[in-house]
mmCIF file with all atom_site columns, C-alpha atoms in Angstrom:
data_model
loop_
_atom_site.group_PDB
_atom_site.id
_atom_site.type_symbol
_atom_site.label_atom_id
_atom_site.label_alt_id
_atom_site.label_comp_id
_atom_site.label_asym_id
_atom_site.label_entity_id
_atom_site.label_seq_id
_atom_site.pdbx_PDB_ins_code
_atom_site.Cartn_x
_atom_site.Cartn_y
_atom_site.Cartn_z
_atom_site.occupancy
_atom_site.B_iso_or_equiv
_atom_site.pdbx_formal_charge
_atom_site.auth_seq_id
_atom_site.auth_comp_id
_atom_site.auth_asym_id
_atom_site.auth_atom_id
_atom_site.pdbx_PDB_model_num
ATOM 1   C CA . UNK A 1 1   ? 0.000  0.000  0.000   1.00 53.00 ? 172 UNK A CA 1
ATOM 2   C CA . UNK A 1 2   ? 1.086  3.519  -0.688  1.00 52.00 ? 173 UNK A CA 1
ATOM 3   C CA . UNK A 1 3   ? 0.660  6.687  1.304   1.00 53.00 ? 174 UNK A CA 1
ATOM 4   C CA . UNK A 1 4   ? -0.076 9.688  -0.777  1.00 51.00 ? 175 UNK A CA 1
ATOM 5   C CA . UNK A 1 5   ? -0.255 13.413 -0.332  1.00 49.00 ? 176 UNK A CA 1
ATOM 6   C CA . UNK A 1 6   ? -2.014 13.776 -3.672  1.00 47.00 ? 177 UNK A CA 1
ATOM 7   C CA . UNK A 1 7   ? -5.320 14.997 -2.232  1.00 40.00 ? 178 UNK A CA 1
ATOM 8   C CA . UNK A 1 8   ? -3.630 17.515 0.027   1.00 44.00 ? 179 UNK A CA 1
ATOM 9   C CA . UNK A 1 9   ? -1.181 18.438 -2.713  1.00 46.00 ? 180 UNK A CA 1
ATOM 10  C CA . UNK A 1 10  ? -3.920 19.055 -5.276  1.00 43.00 ? 181 UNK A CA 1
ATOM 11  C CA . UNK A 1 11  ? -5.873 21.152 -2.782  1.00 42.00 ? 182 UNK A CA 1
ATOM 12  C CA . UNK A 1 12  ? -2.720 23.156 -2.067  1.00 43.00 ? 183 UNK A CA 1
ATOM 13  C CA . UNK A 1 13  ? -2.072 23.636 -5.793  1.00 42.00 ? 184 UNK A CA 1
ATOM 14  C CA . UNK A 1 14  ? -5.654 24.833 -6.353  1.00 41.00 ? 185 UNK A CA 1
ATOM 15  C CA . UNK A 1 15  ? -5.442 27.339 -3.500  1.00 39.00 ? 186 UNK A CA 1
ATOM 16  C CA . UNK A 1 16  ? -1.943 28.498 -4.373  1.00 41.00 ? 187 UNK A CA 1
ATOM 17  C CA . UNK A 1 17  ? -2.701 28.779 -8.101  1.00 43.00 ? 188 UNK A CA 1
ATOM 18  C CA . UNK A 1 18  ? -5.633 31.035 -7.338  1.00 40.00 ? 189 UNK A CA 1
ATOM 19  C CA . UNK A 1 19  ? -3.544 33.171 -5.006  1.00 43.00 ? 190 UNK A CA 1
ATOM 20  C CA . UNK A 1 20  ? -0.489 33.403 -7.264  1.00 40.00 ? 191 UNK A CA 1
ATOM 21  C CA . UNK A 1 21  ? -2.355 34.281 -10.452 1.00 39.00 ? 192 UNK A CA 1
ATOM 22  C CA . UNK A 1 22  ? -2.812 37.860 -9.324  1.00 37.00 ? 193 UNK A CA 1
ATOM 23  C CA . UNK A 1 23  ? -2.035 40.354 -6.619  1.00 40.00 ? 194 UNK A CA 1
ATOM 24  C CA . UNK A 1 24  ? -4.499 42.923 -5.336  1.00 37.00 ? 195 UNK A CA 1
ATOM 25  C CA . UNK A 1 25  ? -2.872 46.346 -5.196  1.00 38.00 ? 196 UNK A CA 1
ATOM 26  C CA . UNK A 1 26  ? -4.939 49.366 -4.108  1.00 44.00 ? 197 UNK A CA 1
ATOM 27  C CA . UNK A 1 27  ? -8.179 47.829 -5.337  1.00 42.00 ? 198 UNK A CA 1
ATOM 28  C CA . UNK A 1 28  ? -6.726 46.744 -8.693  1.00 43.00 ? 199 UNK A CA 1
ATOM 29  C CA . UNK A 1 29  ? -5.812 43.277 -9.885  1.00 40.00 ? 200 UNK A CA 1
ATOM 30  C CA . UNK A 1 30  ? -2.323 43.059 -11.342 1.00 42.00 ? 201 UNK A CA 1
ATOM 31  C CA . UNK A 1 31  ? -1.132 39.973 -13.239 1.00 42.00 ? 202 UNK A CA 1
ATOM 32  C CA . UNK A 1 32  ? 2.397  39.007 -12.273 1.00 47.00 ? 203 UNK A CA 1
ATOM 33  C CA . UNK A 1 33  ? 4.669  36.908 -14.492 1.00 57.00 ? 204 UNK A CA 1
ATOM 34  C CA . UNK A 1 34  ? 6.936  34.802 -12.352 1.00 65.00 ? 205 UNK A CA 1
ATOM 35  C CA . UNK A 1 35  ? 8.089  31.268 -11.691 1.00 64.00 ? 206 UNK A CA 1
ATOM 36  C CA . UNK A 1 36  ? 6.495  29.366 -8.849  1.00 78.00 ? 207 UNK A CA 1
ATOM 37  C CA . UNK A 1 37  ? 7.400  25.755 -7.995  1.00 86.00 ? 208 UNK A CA 1
ATOM 38  C CA . UNK A 1 38  ? 5.108  23.579 -5.906  1.00 88.00 ? 209 UNK A CA 1
ATOM 39  C CA . UNK A 1 39  ? 5.301  19.945 -4.882  1.00 92.00 ? 210 UNK A CA 1
ATOM 40  C CA . UNK A 1 40  ? 1.852  18.722 -5.853  1.00 91.00 ? 211 UNK A CA 1
ATOM 41  C CA . UNK A 1 41  ? 2.198  15.107 -4.665  1.00 93.00 ? 212 UNK A CA 1
ATOM 42  C CA . UNK A 1 42  ? 4.447  12.653 -2.863  1.00 95.00 ? 213 UNK A CA 1
ATOM 43  C CA . UNK A 1 43  ? 3.661  8.952  -3.068  1.00 96.00 ? 214 UNK A CA 1
ATOM 44  C CA . UNK A 1 44  ? 5.736  6.424  -1.134  1.00 95.00 ? 215 UNK A CA 1
ATOM 45  C CA . UNK A 1 45  ? 5.260  2.987  0.419   1.00 96.00 ? 216 UNK A CA 1
ATOM 46  C CA . UNK A 1 46  ? 3.677  2.770  3.875   1.00 94.00 ? 217 UNK A CA 1
ATOM 47  C CA . UNK A 1 47  ? 6.633  0.749  5.168   1.00 94.00 ? 218 UNK A CA 1
ATOM 48  C CA . UNK A 1 48  ? 10.243 -0.043 4.370   1.00 95.00 ? 219 UNK A CA 1
ATOM 49  C CA . UNK A 1 49  ? 13.169 -1.739 6.119   1.00 96.00 ? 220 UNK A CA 1
ATOM 50  C CA . UNK A 1 50  ? 16.441 -0.301 7.374   1.00 96.00 ? 221 UNK A CA 1
ATOM 51  C CA . UNK A 1 51  ? 18.922 -0.196 4.505   1.00 96.00 ? 222 UNK A CA 1
ATOM 52  C CA . UNK A 1 52  ? 16.311 -1.309 1.942   1.00 97.00 ? 223 UNK A CA 1
ATOM 53  C CA . UNK A 1 53  ? 15.982 0.116  -1.557  1.00 97.00 ? 224 UNK A CA 1
ATOM 54  C CA . UNK A 1 54  ? 12.538 1.721  -1.819  1.00 97.00 ? 225 UNK A CA 1
ATOM 55  C CA . UNK A 1 55  ? 13.050 4.585  -4.276  1.00 96.00 ? 226 UNK A CA 1
ATOM 56  C CA . UNK A 1 56  ? 11.478 2.727  -7.197  1.00 95.00 ? 227 UNK A CA 1
ATOM 57  C CA . UNK A 1 57  ? 8.156  2.994  -5.304  1.00 96.00 ? 228 UNK A CA 1
ATOM 58  C CA . UNK A 1 58  ? 8.493  6.735  -4.681  1.00 97.00 ? 229 UNK A CA 1
ATOM 59  C CA . UNK A 1 59  ? 6.829  9.290  -6.970  1.00 97.00 ? 230 UNK A CA 1
ATOM 60  C CA . UNK A 1 60  ? 7.135  13.041 -6.535  1.00 97.00 ? 231 UNK A CA 1
ATOM 61  C CA . UNK A 1 61  ? 5.282  15.463 -8.799  1.00 96.00 ? 232 UNK A CA 1
ATOM 62  C CA . UNK A 1 62  ? 6.543  19.021 -9.178  1.00 95.00 ? 233 UNK A CA 1
ATOM 63  C CA . UNK A 1 63  ? 4.286  21.722 -10.640 1.00 93.00 ? 234 UNK A CA 1
ATOM 64  C CA . UNK A 1 64  ? 5.401  24.989 -12.231 1.00 91.00 ? 235 UNK A CA 1
ATOM 65  C CA . UNK A 1 65  ? 2.311  27.013 -11.436 1.00 87.00 ? 236 UNK A CA 1
ATOM 66  C CA . UNK A 1 66  ? 4.041  30.165 -12.586 1.00 84.00 ? 237 UNK A CA 1
ATOM 67  C CA . UNK A 1 67  ? 3.795  31.955 -15.895 1.00 86.00 ? 238 UNK A CA 1
ATOM 68  C CA . UNK A 1 68  ? 7.411  31.637 -17.048 1.00 88.00 ? 239 UNK A CA 1
ATOM 69  C CA . UNK A 1 69  ? 9.739  28.818 -18.053 1.00 92.00 ? 240 UNK A CA 1
ATOM 70  C CA . UNK A 1 70  ? 11.935 27.441 -15.268 1.00 92.00 ? 241 UNK A CA 1
ATOM 71  C CA . UNK A 1 71  ? 15.360 26.455 -16.613 1.00 93.00 ? 242 UNK A CA 1
ATOM 72  C CA . UNK A 1 72  ? 16.587 22.999 -15.693 1.00 93.00 ? 243 UNK A CA 1
ATOM 73  C CA . UNK A 1 73  ? 19.386 22.404 -13.237 1.00 94.00 ? 244 UNK A CA 1
ATOM 74  C CA . UNK A 1 74  ? 17.608 22.833 -9.923  1.00 95.00 ? 245 UNK A CA 1
ATOM 75  C CA . UNK A 1 75  ? 17.500 19.913 -7.473  1.00 96.00 ? 246 UNK A CA 1
ATOM 76  C CA . UNK A 1 76  ? 14.806 17.751 -5.923  1.00 97.00 ? 247 UNK A CA 1
ATOM 77  C CA . UNK A 1 77  ? 15.968 16.089 -2.695  1.00 97.00 ? 248 UNK A CA 1
ATOM 78  C CA . UNK A 1 78  ? 14.473 13.365 -0.509  1.00 98.00 ? 249 UNK A CA 1
ATOM 79  C CA . UNK A 1 79  ? 15.232 13.989 3.154   1.00 97.00 ? 250 UNK A CA 1
ATOM 80  C CA . UNK A 1 80  ? 14.628 11.839 6.258   1.00 97.00 ? 251 UNK A CA 1
ATOM 81  C CA . UNK A 1 81  ? 13.230 13.653 9.275   1.00 96.00 ? 252 UNK A CA 1
ATOM 82  C CA . UNK A 1 82  ? 11.716 12.905 12.681  1.00 94.00 ? 253 UNK A CA 1
ATOM 83  C CA . UNK A 1 83  ? 9.108  15.606 12.020  1.00 92.00 ? 254 UNK A CA 1
ATOM 84  C CA . UNK A 1 84  ? 7.630  17.592 9.135   1.00 88.00 ? 255 UNK A CA 1
ATOM 85  C CA . UNK A 1 85  ? 10.006 20.494 9.680   1.00 86.00 ? 256 UNK A CA 1
ATOM 86  C CA . UNK A 1 86  ? 12.788 19.710 7.201   1.00 87.00 ? 257 UNK A CA 1
ATOM 87  C CA . UNK A 1 87  ? 14.353 22.969 6.045   1.00 88.00 ? 258 UNK A CA 1
ATOM 88  C CA . UNK A 1 88  ? 14.235 24.139 2.438   1.00 87.00 ? 259 UNK A CA 1
ATOM 89  C CA . UNK A 1 89  ? 18.023 24.118 2.143   1.00 90.00 ? 260 UNK A CA 1
ATOM 90  C CA . UNK A 1 90  ? 20.589 21.655 0.754   1.00 93.00 ? 261 UNK A CA 1
ATOM 91  C CA . UNK A 1 91  ? 20.700 18.434 2.791   1.00 95.00 ? 262 UNK A CA 1
ATOM 92  C CA . UNK A 1 92  ? 23.899 16.637 3.743   1.00 96.00 ? 263 UNK A CA 1
ATOM 93  C CA . UNK A 1 93  ? 24.209 13.108 2.278   1.00 95.00 ? 264 UNK A CA 1
ATOM 94  C CA . UNK A 1 94  ? 24.105 10.361 4.897   1.00 95.00 ? 265 UNK A CA 1
ATOM 95  C CA . UNK A 1 95  ? 23.942 6.567  5.193   1.00 94.00 ? 266 UNK A CA 1
ATOM 96  C CA . UNK A 1 96  ? 22.944 6.680  8.874   1.00 95.00 ? 267 UNK A CA 1
ATOM 97  C CA . UNK A 1 97  ? 20.084 8.519  10.553  1.00 96.00 ? 268 UNK A CA 1
ATOM 98  C CA . UNK A 1 98  ? 20.821 12.220 10.768  1.00 95.00 ? 269 UNK A CA 1
ATOM 99  C CA . UNK A 1 99  ? 17.950 14.653 11.243  1.00 95.00 ? 270 UNK A CA 1
ATOM 100 C CA . UNK A 1 100 ? 17.070 16.174 7.854   1.00 96.00 ? 271 UNK A CA 1
ATOM 101 C CA . UNK A 1 101 ? 19.749 14.122 6.088   1.00 97.00 ? 272 UNK A CA 1
ATOM 102 C CA . UNK A 1 102 ? 19.697 13.411 2.358   1.00 98.00 ? 273 UNK A CA 1
ATOM 103 C CA . UNK A 1 103 ? 18.794 9.770  1.704   1.00 98.00 ? 274 UNK A CA 1
ATOM 104 C CA . UNK A 1 104 ? 21.304 7.725  -0.346  1.00 97.00 ? 275 UNK A CA 1
ATOM 105 C CA . UNK A 1 105 ? 20.522 8.303  -4.072  1.00 97.00 ? 276 UNK A CA 1
ATOM 106 C CA . UNK A 1 106 ? 17.800 10.741 -3.009  1.00 97.00 ? 277 UNK A CA 1
ATOM 107 C CA . UNK A 1 107 ? 18.772 13.679 -5.208  1.00 97.00 ? 278 UNK A CA 1
ATOM 108 C CA . UNK A 1 108 ? 17.876 14.372 -8.840  1.00 97.00 ? 279 UNK A CA 1
ATOM 109 C CA . UNK A 1 109 ? 18.468 17.360 -11.088 1.00 97.00 ? 280 UNK A CA 1
ATOM 110 C CA . UNK A 1 110 ? 15.248 18.593 -12.639 1.00 96.00 ? 281 UNK A CA 1
ATOM 111 C CA . UNK A 1 111 ? 14.757 19.387 -16.341 1.00 96.00 ? 282 UNK A CA 1
ATOM 112 C CA . UNK A 1 112 ? 13.397 22.629 -17.774 1.00 96.00 ? 283 UNK A CA 1
ATOM 113 C CA . UNK A 1 113 ? 9.733  23.130 -16.864 1.00 95.00 ? 284 UNK A CA 1
ATOM 114 C CA . UNK A 1 114 ? 7.290  25.137 -18.971 1.00 95.00 ? 285 UNK A CA 1
ATOM 115 C CA . UNK A 1 115 ? 4.564  27.203 -17.289 1.00 92.00 ? 286 UNK A CA 1
ATOM 116 C CA . UNK A 1 116 ? 1.587  25.269 -15.926 1.00 92.00 ? 287 UNK A CA 1
ATOM 117 C CA . UNK A 1 117 ? 3.293  21.872 -16.382 1.00 94.00 ? 288 UNK A CA 1
ATOM 118 C CA . UNK A 1 118 ? 4.201  19.035 -14.062 1.00 95.00 ? 289 UNK A CA 1
ATOM 119 C CA . UNK A 1 119 ? 7.146  16.672 -13.887 1.00 96.00 ? 290 UNK A CA 1
ATOM 120 C CA . UNK A 1 120 ? 6.963  13.355 -12.023 1.00 97.00 ? 291 UNK A CA 1
ATOM 121 C CA . UNK A 1 121 ? 10.188 11.909 -10.648 1.00 96.00 ? 292 UNK A CA 1
ATOM 122 C CA . UNK A 1 122 ? 11.119 8.473  -9.308  1.00 96.00 ? 293 UNK A CA 1
ATOM 123 C CA . UNK A 1 123 ? 14.222 7.607  -7.316  1.00 96.00 ? 294 UNK A CA 1
ATOM 124 C CA . UNK A 1 124 ? 15.571 4.213  -8.457  1.00 93.00 ? 295 UNK A CA 1
ATOM 125 C CA . UNK A 1 125 ? 18.322 3.107  -6.095  1.00 94.00 ? 296 UNK A CA 1
ATOM 126 C CA . UNK A 1 126 ? 17.238 5.348  -3.227  1.00 97.00 ? 297 UNK A CA 1
ATOM 127 C CA . UNK A 1 127 ? 17.642 3.470  0.056   1.00 97.00 ? 298 UNK A CA 1
ATOM 128 C CA . UNK A 1 128 ? 16.535 3.907  3.636   1.00 97.00 ? 299 UNK A CA 1
ATOM 129 C CA . UNK A 1 129 ? 19.388 4.688  6.027   1.00 97.00 ? 300 UNK A CA 1
ATOM 130 C CA . UNK A 1 130 ? 20.797 1.626  7.805   1.00 95.00 ? 301 UNK A CA 1
ATOM 131 C CA . UNK A 1 131 ? 19.817 2.719  11.313  1.00 96.00 ? 302 UNK A CA 1
ATOM 132 C CA . UNK A 1 132 ? 16.441 4.377  10.705  1.00 96.00 ? 303 UNK A CA 1
ATOM 133 C CA . UNK A 1 133 ? 14.453 4.412  13.977  1.00 94.00 ? 304 UNK A CA 1
ATOM 134 C CA . UNK A 1 134 ? 12.171 1.415  14.516  1.00 92.00 ? 305 UNK A CA 1
ATOM 135 C CA . UNK A 1 135 ? 10.490 2.853  17.596  1.00 81.00 ? 306 UNK A CA 1
ATOM 136 C CA . UNK A 1 136 ? 8.857  5.943  16.089  1.00 84.00 ? 307 UNK A CA 1
ATOM 137 C CA . UNK A 1 137 ? 7.364  7.320  12.901  1.00 88.00 ? 308 UNK A CA 1
ATOM 138 C CA . UNK A 1 138 ? 9.755  9.042  10.519  1.00 95.00 ? 309 UNK A CA 1
ATOM 139 C CA . UNK A 1 139 ? 8.995  11.326 7.607   1.00 97.00 ? 310 UNK A CA 1
ATOM 140 C CA . UNK A 1 140 ? 10.345 11.446 4.096   1.00 97.00 ? 311 UNK A CA 1
ATOM 141 C CA . UNK A 1 141 ? 10.318 15.023 2.838   1.00 96.00 ? 312 UNK A CA 1
ATOM 142 C CA . UNK A 1 142 ? 10.565 16.054 -0.794  1.00 96.00 ? 313 UNK A CA 1
ATOM 143 C CA . UNK A 1 143 ? 12.377 19.401 -1.037  1.00 95.00 ? 314 UNK A CA 1
ATOM 144 C CA . UNK A 1 144 ? 12.459 21.183 -4.393  1.00 94.00 ? 315 UNK A CA 1
ATOM 145 C CA . UNK A 1 145 ? 15.095 23.796 -5.216  1.00 93.00 ? 316 UNK A CA 1
ATOM 146 C CA . UNK A 1 146 ? 16.850 23.604 -1.833  1.00 93.00 ? 317 UNK A CA 1
ATOM 147 C CA . UNK A 1 147 ? 19.703 25.752 -3.178  1.00 91.00 ? 318 UNK A CA 1
ATOM 148 C CA . UNK A 1 148 ? 17.297 28.600 -4.085  1.00 88.00 ? 319 UNK A CA 1
ATOM 149 C CA . UNK A 1 149 ? 18.485 28.713 -7.706  1.00 89.00 ? 320 UNK A CA 1
ATOM 150 C CA . UNK A 1 150 ? 15.036 29.681 -8.960  1.00 85.00 ? 321 UNK A CA 1
ATOM 151 C CA . UNK A 1 151 ? 13.690 33.149 -8.193  1.00 79.00 ? 322 UNK A CA 1
ATOM 152 C CA . UNK A 1 152 ? 10.177 32.320 -7.043  1.00 71.00 ? 323 UNK A CA 1
ATOM 153 C CA . UNK A 1 153 ? 7.125  34.297 -6.108  1.00 60.00 ? 324 UNK A CA 1
ATOM 154 C CA . UNK A 1 154 ? 6.534  32.122 -3.014  1.00 53.00 ? 325 UNK A CA 1
ATOM 155 C CA . UNK A 1 155 ? 8.973  29.971 -1.071  1.00 49.00 ? 326 UNK A CA 1
ATOM 156 C CA . UNK A 1 156 ? 8.520  27.857 2.041   1.00 48.00 ? 327 UNK A CA 1
ATOM 157 C CA . UNK A 1 157 ? 4.978  28.128 3.381   1.00 41.00 ? 328 UNK A CA 1
ATOM 158 C CA . UNK A 1 158 ? 1.916  30.064 2.367   1.00 40.00 ? 329 UNK A CA 1
ATOM 159 C CA . UNK A 1 159 ? -1.319 29.786 4.349   1.00 39.00 ? 330 UNK A CA 1
ATOM 160 C CA . UNK A 1 160 ? 0.290  26.935 6.294   1.00 38.00 ? 331 UNK A CA 1
ATOM 161 C CA . UNK A 1 161 ? 0.726  24.871 3.138   1.00 43.00 ? 332 UNK A CA 1
ATOM 162 C CA . UNK A 1 162 ? 4.170  23.595 2.160   1.00 46.00 ? 333 UNK A CA 1
ATOM 163 C CA . UNK A 1 163 ? 5.205  25.022 -1.191  1.00 72.00 ? 334 UNK A CA 1
ATOM 164 C CA . UNK A 1 164 ? 8.794  23.868 -1.693  1.00 88.00 ? 335 UNK A CA 1
ATOM 165 C CA . UNK A 1 165 ? 8.573  20.792 0.519   1.00 90.00 ? 336 UNK A CA 1
ATOM 166 C CA . UNK A 1 166 ? 6.057  18.115 1.306   1.00 93.00 ? 337 UNK A CA 1
ATOM 167 C CA . UNK A 1 167 ? 6.570  15.440 3.975   1.00 94.00 ? 338 UNK A CA 1
ATOM 168 C CA . UNK A 1 168 ? 4.917  12.038 4.286   1.00 95.00 ? 339 UNK A CA 1
ATOM 169 C CA . UNK A 1 169 ? 5.187  9.482  7.114   1.00 96.00 ? 340 UNK A CA 1
ATOM 170 C CA . UNK A 1 170 ? 6.753  6.075  6.611   1.00 96.00 ? 341 UNK A CA 1
ATOM 171 C CA . UNK A 1 171 ? 7.015  3.168  9.067   1.00 95.00 ? 342 UNK A CA 1
ATOM 172 C CA . UNK A 1 172 ? 10.352 1.418  9.390   1.00 95.00 ? 343 UNK A CA 1
ATOM 173 C CA . UNK A 1 173 ? 9.799  -2.295 10.027  1.00 92.00 ? 344 UNK A CA 1
ATOM 174 C CA . UNK A 1 174 ? 12.301 -4.902 11.271  1.00 86.00 ? 345 UNK A CA 1
#
């Protein structure tokens, strides 16, 4: 079985698309051309084992809800966290549990994205760290553009909704 943030992600995209399409300035509506990346869904297995390869079952969909082309070369990282608070910054690679550490083979470079398009990414070869906690829930967080290469209209959170990251729980089983 898979856990998915698709419903929440699509709701976030709908809300954020509406908000980012225009700005209200002194009673007028002004259309703003700008890039705006959003993680619209994260799908991953409900469980995995310490040290196991599980990236082939992971799907992350990125949405350019902006009005301009985003040049390729920005990163998408998969980070392990004990909470949903992984920072939107480059993660350090790790093979053991480190809070907000980059999972082995958990980084891809994204291609150019046209306005109003999505790109779905898988992570073949991505593995769970060898000492992931068995006694508590952990989260896998997708973080897009952690190096802030893309000049975006919104970054981080807006209305309490993650824009450049989305975290999902995963159970580590013996």
